[in-house]
Structures are given as C-alpha cells and as structure tokens.
Amino acid sequence: MSGAGTLARENPARTDEIVGVVAETPPEAVDVIVREADADQRKWAARALPDRLAVLARAAAAIEDATPGLATLLARESGKVAGDCRGELGFAVRYLRWVVEHAPEAYADRVLDDDLGRIVEQRKPYGVVAAVTPWNAPVILAMLKIAPALAAGNAIVVKPSPLAPLTVSRVVDLVGAPVRVVHGGAETGAALVGHELVRKVAFTGGAAGGRAVAALAGDRLTPSVLELGGNDPAVFLDDAPFTDDAMDRLVMASFATSGQVCMAAKRLYVPSSRLSEFVGAYLAAADRVLVTGDPLADGVTMGPVISGAAQRAALALRDSGTVHDLGLFDGDPASGYFVRPALVVEPDPGSPLVVAEQFAPVVPVLGYSDEESVLAAANAGELGLGASVWSADEERAFAFARRFEAGFTFVNTHNRTGMSLRAPFGGVKRSGWGREYAHEGLAEYVQTCVIHAPAAFRPGAAVTGGGPSAYPAG
C-alpha cells in the first residue's frame, strides 16, 4: 500500500492494520544521499580499523538491547513468528561481533619479502556500497552487507524491500556510522544501483530483481555480489533414519518463514521403497512442530505469507499429487494472508511445484529408484543455491554431496540449522555469484591493491634485464 510519497506497510496477519509508514526516496534524493555517503566514506576510511570496529561493537550492544521491541515490529511487518524474529536479530548481533573479531585478520596487509623482492598486498575499501535487500529476513540480510562493508572502510546505502522497511530503518539508526537507508520500489533501486559514485553492489532477492541489478551494475562496470533464489533438493539415501528429531528438523527446514526462504528444503526425494514410511514420519513431525496462526501468539510456529499475491500463488501450487494439510491452525484464517502448509506426494515431476522455486508453504516429495536418477533430478534446472543429503553414513553422504550442483550442501539437516558463520554461502549456476559469511564474505568488500619492488631493482641490487622482452623470474 502507498500514498503520495509514502509507503505504508500492512500487517500480513491482520491486513486491516497499518504497522508503519516510511517516506519514499525519489531518485533526486537518492543522488544527494549517495553523494553525502561518498563524502563521509573518505573520513570513515581514514579512521583506524580498531576505531571502526569499536563503532560496530557498540552497534551490536545497542541492537541487542533493543531486540524485544524490534522483534515485535519485525513480526508485525513481515508475518514471521516472534521467536524467529528474535532469532534473526540475535543472529545479526552475533554476525556483527564475528566481523569485529575477524576483520583485523581479513583486512590486514599481507607482506612477502624474500630473495625475489618485496610485495605488499593492501585491502582497500571500494567507496560507497549499494545494498538492496529482501523482506523475508530483512535484518540479517542487511547486516551481512552492512557489517563487512563498514569494517572495511566503505560507506553503505541500504534499500530495503517496501514489504519490510521498518525494522531495517531502526537497525540502521542504531548502527549510526556511514550507513544510510533509502525507501522505494524499482525506480529508487535503479537510481541507487546505477549511481556513478556507487563502487560495489550487494543484492539479495529473486531472479527478476537480480537480472535488473546485474544489468544496471554491468552498464557502470560496477562489481556486484548477488545471492539469488534456489530450488533446493533434499535427498534421502536408502539408509537415512527417519527419526523424530530428523523429521522435525526437516519440516521446519521447509516451513520456517512460511516457506519463504531461499535456502529452504523445496524438493524432497526419497527411495520409492520407503516413500510410505517417510510420509507417515513427516506427517507425524508436522503435527508436533507446525502451528499456523498469528505470529505474535504463543506456540505459533508459522505465520502468514507476505502478501495477497503470495497467498494466491501458494494456493495455485496444490494442483497435482496427493495433498496432505499439515499441523494445526490456531486463529482466524480470514484475518490475513494465511496458507495451510501442505506436503504434496508424487506430483507431476514437470509441474511448477517441482521445477520452479515455490517460495511458499507447499513442498513436494517424490520417490526415486536409484542414486544416479535422483542425482540427475536434483541437479536439473538453472538454480544451484543449496541442497542436502541425509544418510546414516557420513562418508557416504559427503561422497554424494560432492556431486551436487549447489553452492552449499547440508548433511543430515537443511536451512538455518546447517548454517555456520565460518562457512561461505552463495550459489552456482543462476543462483548468483559472490559469497556471504566467513572470510570470503568479508573479502567481497575490499579490493586487493599491490605494491611490488622486484629484487633486481631494490636499493643495492645490481640492475640487470628490464628490456621489453623481460618476464618475471617468479
């Protein structure tokens, strides 16, 4: 919903309630903000790294103190259950502190001084970073860009999704430092990403947005990191145990945030001989862990989807196979954009539910006959973000996992329970490029600049060679 120059955010669990309103940032205002950020960046980069990290440490403490109120706001604007919102904010704080701890090593000069010469590798900031973030995990996905960008000495301008602008704005205020926020849709995003003073672009979102961002950045020759969608397969080998704990984990790996997670388990593959056993265990797990309702209500584990359009798209996916409604519903389904989560058994393998990213609380399970056929099915398609393999034999699982076409493979789990701050995350194929988390994620926000004195030309050396046909010695 929007008015003249404003964006009003409704509560997807109570669609008659407006949670908050933000002012839209027109393109001419984006220009002013980026230029201010550019001026601030030079002063920020001139500060010593420990000083910059001290600012981030104070920001982590401020966000931690504000988490109860921020979590409620995030639940109201996004429809995520309150516990998930507290968890997301806590994870953002953890990541901030991880960056504070690891940035000194990641951003230190590297010096090599030996018989061949002296090389100094510097890690220098880009300048102004443009970050465009989605609505489904708005705080952590913004923080994955804000924290390393600021630590490295960049300034950053964040454009959150119009579907979740409120909590990110509050978090930006708490961070302070040279980070700014702009609000709006495609026009605002284009003005930011295509600005002449933006030196790096970081985007998380869907394929359509990724193409638009990549095209704009490419036109300016601006480097980018893109984390796009996934259609993650979860493959159960024939020895996988269907324990209560494993099934509980799997159900939430599909239905956390109402299935609206890029790295959710979106396609389940089970040996045909064990399909009936699997379905029984899965339905029992859903009865234990899935309660759909108001995200602020005690005991609720799944809220509404983000919008009316998302609700209609989710309901349209339940068009083939045997559909099992899952868990319990607690509340008024007519009050918001609620969709009863569903497991669809043996749908048409060519249906949109199987071949496309659902981003909805509907998940298919399909039987397979042998490992080669399931590997081919799992690797089919243009997306390659995540995958998982489940087995009682870890070595067998790792051997199978090596053959996935995926940027990140989980073993005996999937989604959030398998993430690690020390493991780089990102996709292959058309699921994007670049990495977040770990030292690879920190490296996305610096440029390596080299100073080199070859041994032959250092003071006191006998100068030899150097003609037009000379090549380096090593």
XYZ file of C-alpha atoms in Angstrom:
474
model
C 0.000 0.000 0.000
C 1.270 3.502 -0.746
C 0.201 7.081 -0.876
C 1.791 10.129 -2.482
C 5.438 9.923 -1.500
C 4.932 7.328 1.224
C 4.996 3.558 1.683
C 2.535 2.129 4.195
C 3.243 -1.380 5.475
C 0.296 -3.566 6.424
C 0.412 -6.434 8.887
C 0.078 -9.615 6.787
C -1.539 -11.388 9.749
C -4.105 -8.593 10.235
C -4.492 -6.888 6.905
C -6.691 -4.094 8.320
C -3.726 -2.863 10.429
C -1.051 -0.485 9.147
C 2.181 -1.160 11.031
C 4.023 1.938 9.894
C 4.714 4.404 7.114
C 8.018 5.493 5.568
C 8.733 8.288 3.135
C 9.635 7.225 -0.385
C 13.040 8.374 -1.598
C 12.752 9.888 -5.092
C 15.690 9.498 -7.493
C 16.892 13.072 -6.965
C 17.062 12.465 -3.206
C 18.975 9.213 -3.823
C 21.582 11.267 -5.656
C 22.006 13.610 -2.677
C 22.243 10.713 -0.215
C 24.871 8.852 -2.248
C 26.967 11.996 -2.569
C 26.779 12.569 1.181
C 27.782 8.951 1.746
C 30.734 9.384 -0.601
C 31.960 12.398 1.361
C 31.527 10.583 4.670
C 33.298 7.468 3.379
C 36.591 9.249 2.973
C 36.572 10.337 6.617
C 35.381 6.901 7.762
C 38.097 5.060 5.816
C 40.724 7.372 7.321
C 39.855 6.155 10.806
C 41.943 3.296 12.166
C 40.407 -0.147 11.855
C 40.105 -0.585 15.663
C 38.106 2.650 15.832
C 35.716 1.465 13.122
C 35.303 -1.890 14.845
C 34.563 -0.168 18.157
C 31.626 1.563 16.470
C 30.342 -1.801 15.243
C 30.743 -3.337 18.709
C 28.629 -0.536 20.195
C 26.040 -1.089 17.464
C 25.842 -4.787 18.353
C 25.167 -3.908 22.001
C 22.517 -1.344 21.013
C 20.691 -3.802 18.749
C 20.856 -6.480 21.434
C 19.297 -4.110 23.984
C 16.538 -3.122 21.542
C 15.755 -6.677 20.402
C 12.428 -7.176 22.260
C 10.823 -4.154 20.614
C 12.482 -4.738 17.256
C 11.325 -8.365 17.204
C 7.707 -7.349 17.748
C 7.950 -4.765 14.975
C 9.532 -7.302 12.613
C 6.813 -9.864 13.352
C 4.108 -7.306 12.644
C 5.555 -6.091 9.345
C 6.749 -9.437 7.952
C 4.397 -12.072 9.387
C 7.316 -14.075 10.791
C 6.684 -15.635 14.181
C 8.066 -13.688 17.126
C 10.577 -16.377 18.079
C 12.029 -16.366 14.567
C 12.270 -12.584 14.682
C 14.157 -12.663 17.971
C 16.412 -15.320 16.483
C 17.096 -13.236 13.381
C 18.026 -10.194 15.438
C 20.216 -12.308 17.703
C 21.963 -13.775 14.678
C 22.551 -10.282 13.277
C 24.193 -9.315 16.575
C 26.317 -12.473 16.501
C 27.423 -11.710 12.966
C 28.328 -8.131 13.844
C 30.510 -9.390 16.682
C 32.024 -12.069 14.441
C 33.046 -9.375 11.968
C 34.560 -7.309 14.777
C 36.602 -10.356 15.799
C 37.745 -11.464 12.341
C 38.117 -8.218 10.381
C 41.640 -7.466 11.709
C 42.984 -10.639 10.158
C 40.898 -10.425 6.983
C 41.773 -6.794 6.251
C 45.417 -6.771 7.334
C 48.194 -6.058 4.843
C 49.986 -9.163 3.610
C 53.746 -8.746 3.192
C 56.120 -11.045 1.308
C 59.795 -10.047 1.459
C 62.328 -12.550 0.094
C 65.054 -13.082 -2.493
C 62.616 -12.332 -5.310
C 61.549 -8.947 -3.984
C 59.075 -7.257 -1.684
C 55.308 -7.434 -2.182
C 52.730 -5.660 -0.037
C 49.071 -6.564 -0.580
C 46.697 -3.938 0.795
C 42.987 -4.421 1.401
C 41.297 -1.174 0.435
C 37.600 -0.244 0.545
C 35.616 0.337 -2.634
C 33.924 3.557 -1.529
C 30.114 3.636 -1.481
C 28.349 0.262 -1.409
C 24.716 -0.051 -2.521
C 22.807 -2.812 -0.731
C 19.383 -3.957 -1.951
C 17.733 -6.381 0.472
C 14.554 -8.516 0.559
C 11.688 -8.811 3.028
C 11.967 -12.393 4.217
C 14.972 -11.950 6.540
C 15.459 -8.202 6.286
C 17.708 -7.586 9.284
C 20.260 -10.357 8.891
C 20.417 -9.971 5.108
C 21.091 -6.260 5.549
C 23.657 -6.920 8.286
C 25.562 -9.389 6.074
C 26.313 -6.358 3.917
C 26.471 -3.531 6.462
C 28.937 -5.119 8.883
C 31.754 -6.111 6.497
C 31.271 -3.027 4.333
C 31.711 -0.675 7.299
C 34.524 -2.690 8.848
C 36.441 -2.458 5.582
C 36.074 1.322 5.458
C 33.220 1.681 2.978
C 30.083 3.741 3.361
C 26.849 1.901 2.576
C 23.367 2.881 1.421
C 20.677 0.250 2.047
C 17.401 -0.041 0.159
C 15.155 -2.496 1.998
C 12.106 -4.085 0.421
C 8.925 -1.995 0.569
C 7.353 -5.083 2.189
C 9.674 -4.852 5.224
C 11.146 -1.353 5.543
C 10.513 -0.565 9.206
C 12.840 -2.742 11.283
C 15.783 -2.268 8.923
C 15.377 1.501 9.276
C 15.510 1.210 13.065
C 18.580 -1.003 12.917
C 20.351 1.436 10.593
C 19.656 4.212 13.097
C 21.229 2.107 15.850
C 24.335 1.372 13.795
C 24.993 5.027 13.050
C 28.335 5.329 11.212
C 28.277 5.999 7.448
C 25.196 3.876 6.699
C 22.033 5.317 5.229
C 18.684 3.963 4.121
C 16.515 4.827 1.128
C 12.972 3.593 0.517
C 11.016 2.814 -2.601
C 10.483 0.403 -5.426
C 12.251 -0.275 -8.701
C 12.796 3.401 -9.554
C 14.557 4.088 -6.252
C 16.598 0.917 -6.597
C 17.683 1.829 -10.113
C 18.746 5.307 -9.006
C 20.868 3.762 -6.254
C 22.442 0.830 -8.115
C 23.121 2.908 -11.225
C 24.621 5.893 -9.418
C 28.011 6.987 -10.707
C 29.524 7.087 -7.194
C 28.433 3.567 -6.203
C 31.520 1.346 -6.406
C 30.066 -2.007 -5.278
C 26.566 -3.520 -5.311
C 25.289 -6.206 -2.952
C 21.885 -7.722 -3.719
C 19.783 -10.486 -2.204
C 16.493 -11.340 -3.859
C 14.767 -13.078 -6.727
C 15.796 -13.720 -10.298
C 13.939 -10.781 -11.860
C 15.459 -8.299 -9.431
C 18.858 -9.918 -9.822
C 18.775 -9.504 -13.601
C 17.804 -5.846 -13.291
C 20.529 -5.161 -10.725
C 23.170 -7.056 -12.703
C 22.272 -5.146 -15.880
C 22.486 -1.755 -14.160
C 25.733 -2.624 -12.393
C 27.196 -4.063 -15.581
C 26.391 -0.930 -17.513
C 28.518 1.020 -14.996
C 31.126 -1.768 -14.743
C 30.325 -1.871 -11.031
C 31.302 -5.156 -9.333
C 28.497 -6.949 -7.557
C 27.630 -9.826 -5.285
C 24.265 -11.464 -5.948
C 22.552 -14.010 -3.719
C 19.511 -15.182 -5.663
C 16.904 -17.893 -5.353
C 17.131 -21.637 -5.008
C 15.065 -24.749 -5.576
C 16.932 -26.809 -3.004
C 16.665 -30.602 -3.218
C 16.806 -32.730 -0.067
C 17.855 -36.273 -0.974
C 17.351 -39.127 1.482
C 19.624 -42.068 0.743
C 18.276 -45.558 1.339
C 19.893 -45.815 4.783
C 18.612 -42.460 6.108
C 16.964 -42.786 9.536
C 13.524 -41.136 9.779
C 13.876 -40.294 13.447
C 11.609 -37.808 15.192
C 14.459 -35.352 15.556
C 15.450 -35.560 11.872
C 11.866 -35.215 10.690
C 11.191 -32.267 12.997
C 14.284 -30.566 11.581
C 13.218 -31.293 8.001
C 9.675 -29.960 8.461
C 10.959 -26.652 9.820
C 13.611 -26.560 7.078
C 10.724 -26.333 4.594
C 8.226 -24.205 6.518
C 10.220 -21.670 8.538
C 9.053 -18.195 7.493
C 6.126 -19.921 5.766
C 8.472 -21.499 3.217
C 9.633 -18.075 2.032
C 13.376 -18.711 2.382
C 15.849 -19.009 -0.486
C 17.625 -21.977 1.130
C 14.519 -23.836 2.321
C 14.215 -27.549 1.542
C 11.955 -27.249 -1.510
C 12.061 -30.704 -3.153
C 12.185 -33.926 -1.141
C 13.480 -37.124 -2.761
C 13.019 -40.488 -1.021
C 13.608 -44.075 -2.196
C 10.301 -45.327 -3.609
C 10.501 -48.393 -1.381
C 10.445 -46.135 1.702
C 8.057 -43.436 0.498
C 5.085 -44.542 2.592
C 7.282 -44.791 5.703
C 8.663 -41.316 5.032
C 5.243 -39.715 4.545
C 3.999 -41.166 7.814
C 7.019 -39.874 9.707
C 6.741 -36.466 8.049
C 3.049 -36.036 8.873
C 3.719 -37.002 12.481
C 6.525 -34.452 12.704
C 4.311 -31.738 11.250
C 1.717 -32.491 13.918
C 4.414 -31.993 16.549
C 6.030 -28.789 15.286
C 3.696 -26.878 12.947
C 1.109 -24.477 14.333
C -0.067 -21.814 11.891
C -1.525 -18.574 13.222
C -0.856 -15.056 14.426
C 2.937 -14.675 14.618
C 2.698 -12.904 17.986
C 0.649 -15.679 19.608
C 2.342 -18.130 21.967
C 3.011 -21.542 20.448
C 2.630 -20.458 16.817
C 5.498 -21.652 14.597
C 4.306 -20.430 11.169
C 2.632 -17.170 10.262
C 1.034 -15.864 7.060
C 2.745 -15.379 3.732
C 3.866 -11.873 2.908
C 1.073 -10.651 0.620
C -2.156 -11.428 -1.187
C -0.219 -12.210 -4.355
C 1.974 -14.680 -2.445
C -1.139 -16.283 -0.967
C -2.735 -16.779 -4.384
C 0.491 -18.190 -5.833
C 0.842 -20.652 -2.942
C -2.708 -21.950 -3.276
C -2.217 -22.479 -7.025
C 0.665 -24.902 -6.329
C -1.639 -27.512 -4.777
C -2.809 -28.805 -8.150
C -1.319 -32.277 -8.543
C -0.381 -35.308 -6.477
C -1.860 -36.265 -3.128
C -2.116 -33.195 -0.879
C -1.731 -33.529 2.899
C -2.548 -30.496 5.027
C -0.027 -30.222 7.842
C -0.100 -29.322 11.517
C -2.680 -27.233 13.300
C -4.271 -23.864 12.607
C -4.788 -21.526 15.542
C -6.627 -18.333 14.716
C -8.818 -16.681 12.096
C -7.690 -17.674 8.589
C -9.638 -14.775 7.079
C -7.755 -12.135 9.074
C -4.612 -12.255 6.950
C -2.662 -13.952 4.176
C -2.671 -17.407 5.717
C -1.937 -20.610 3.789
C -2.216 -24.033 5.417
C 1.152 -25.767 4.913
C 0.996 -28.836 2.704
C 3.016 -31.873 1.647
C 2.256 -32.972 -1.927
C 3.088 -36.633 -2.575
C 4.236 -37.647 -6.075
C 3.188 -34.572 -8.053
C 3.868 -34.352 -11.775
C 7.694 -34.021 -11.955
C 7.261 -31.295 -14.561
C 4.848 -29.208 -12.510
C 5.786 -25.713 -11.265
C 5.792 -27.108 -7.718
C 8.819 -29.244 -8.633
C 10.707 -27.390 -11.348
C 10.448 -23.804 -10.027
C 11.241 -22.134 -6.724
C 7.962 -22.194 -4.787
C 8.719 -19.652 -2.036
C 5.552 -20.910 -0.363
C 4.431 -23.346 2.377
C 3.888 -26.177 -0.116
C 6.537 -28.851 -0.613
C 6.639 -31.921 -2.924
C 8.012 -35.361 -2.127
C 8.948 -37.725 -4.946
C 10.131 -41.331 -4.994
C 13.257 -42.433 -6.821
C 14.685 -45.776 -7.914
C 18.480 -45.321 -7.828
C 21.127 -42.764 -6.927
C 22.021 -41.788 -10.481
C 18.435 -40.927 -11.349
C 17.879 -38.888 -8.194
C 21.146 -37.045 -8.692
C 20.063 -36.101 -12.209
C 16.693 -34.902 -10.897
C 18.293 -32.946 -8.059
C 20.733 -31.202 -10.415
C 18.118 -30.396 -13.047
C 17.221 -26.772 -13.625
C 19.015 -23.439 -13.653
C 19.241 -22.882 -9.893
C 22.010 -24.124 -7.635
C 21.871 -22.422 -4.255
C 21.589 -25.179 -1.637
C 20.964 -28.901 -1.295
C 21.032 -31.547 1.392
C 21.773 -35.249 1.677
C 20.588 -37.438 4.549
C 22.262 -40.719 5.466
C 23.321 -42.823 8.446
C 26.808 -42.974 6.887
C 28.529 -39.569 6.903
C 31.261 -40.596 4.465
C 28.645 -41.838 2.017
C 26.717 -38.575 2.453
C 29.803 -36.463 1.741
C 30.646 -38.541 -1.331
C 27.139 -37.991 -2.685
C 27.180 -34.300 -1.736
C 30.297 -33.687 -3.849
C 28.202 -34.409 -6.946
C 25.506 -31.812 -6.278
C 25.431 -28.690 -8.437
C 24.941 -26.418 -5.430
C 26.878 -23.694 -3.709
C 26.142 -25.035 -0.214
C 25.245 -28.604 0.736
C 23.929 -29.592 4.150
C 24.402 -33.065 5.620
C 21.571 -34.504 7.759
C 19.964 -31.095 8.130
C 18.892 -28.168 5.957
C 18.306 -24.422 6.127
C 19.165 -22.424 9.278
C 20.228 -25.358 11.444
C 23.035 -26.072 8.969
C 24.496 -22.575 8.658
C 27.834 -21.523 10.123
C 29.491 -18.125 10.326
C 32.761 -19.737 9.212
C 31.269 -21.370 6.080
C 30.926 -19.190 2.945
C 27.428 -19.176 1.470
C 26.279 -18.487 -2.084
C 25.029 -20.114 -5.249
C 26.188 -21.585 -8.533
C 24.511 -21.569 -11.938
C 21.772 -18.889 -11.914
C 21.592 -18.627 -8.138
C 24.043 -15.733 -8.155
C 27.726 -15.073 -7.615
C 29.957 -13.986 -4.787
C 29.786 -15.228 -1.208
C 28.500 -14.127 2.189
C 29.651 -15.263 5.647
C 33.177 -16.427 6.503
C 36.342 -14.699 5.302
C 35.115 -14.948 1.709
C 32.178 -12.736 2.678
C 34.497 -10.183 4.260
C 36.668 -10.180 1.142
C 33.733 -9.066 -1.015
C 34.021 -5.545 0.438
C 37.721 -4.859 -0.207
C 39.952 -4.548 -3.243
C 43.453 -6.038 -3.248
C 45.978 -3.360 -4.192
C 49.621 -4.383 -4.603
C 52.953 -2.604 -4.087
C 55.897 -4.519 -5.583
C 59.646 -3.936 -5.549
C 61.365 -6.631 -7.671
C 64.638 -7.831 -6.174
C 66.669 -6.695 -9.176
C 65.681 -3.054 -8.673
C 65.842 -2.715 -4.904
C 68.490 -0.397 -3.400
C 71.901 -2.009 -3.503
C 70.971 -4.594 -6.127
C 72.840 -4.974 -9.413
C 70.296 -3.876 -12.034
C 70.028 -6.379 -14.878
C 67.484 -7.009 -17.602
C 64.304 -4.988 -17.812
C 64.071 -4.713 -21.571
C 60.830 -5.115 -23.490
C 61.201 -8.896 -23.662
C 61.803 -9.375 -19.914
C 59.421 -11.567 -17.909
C 59.202 -12.037 -14.129
C 61.516 -14.565 -12.524
C 58.963 -15.941 -10.054
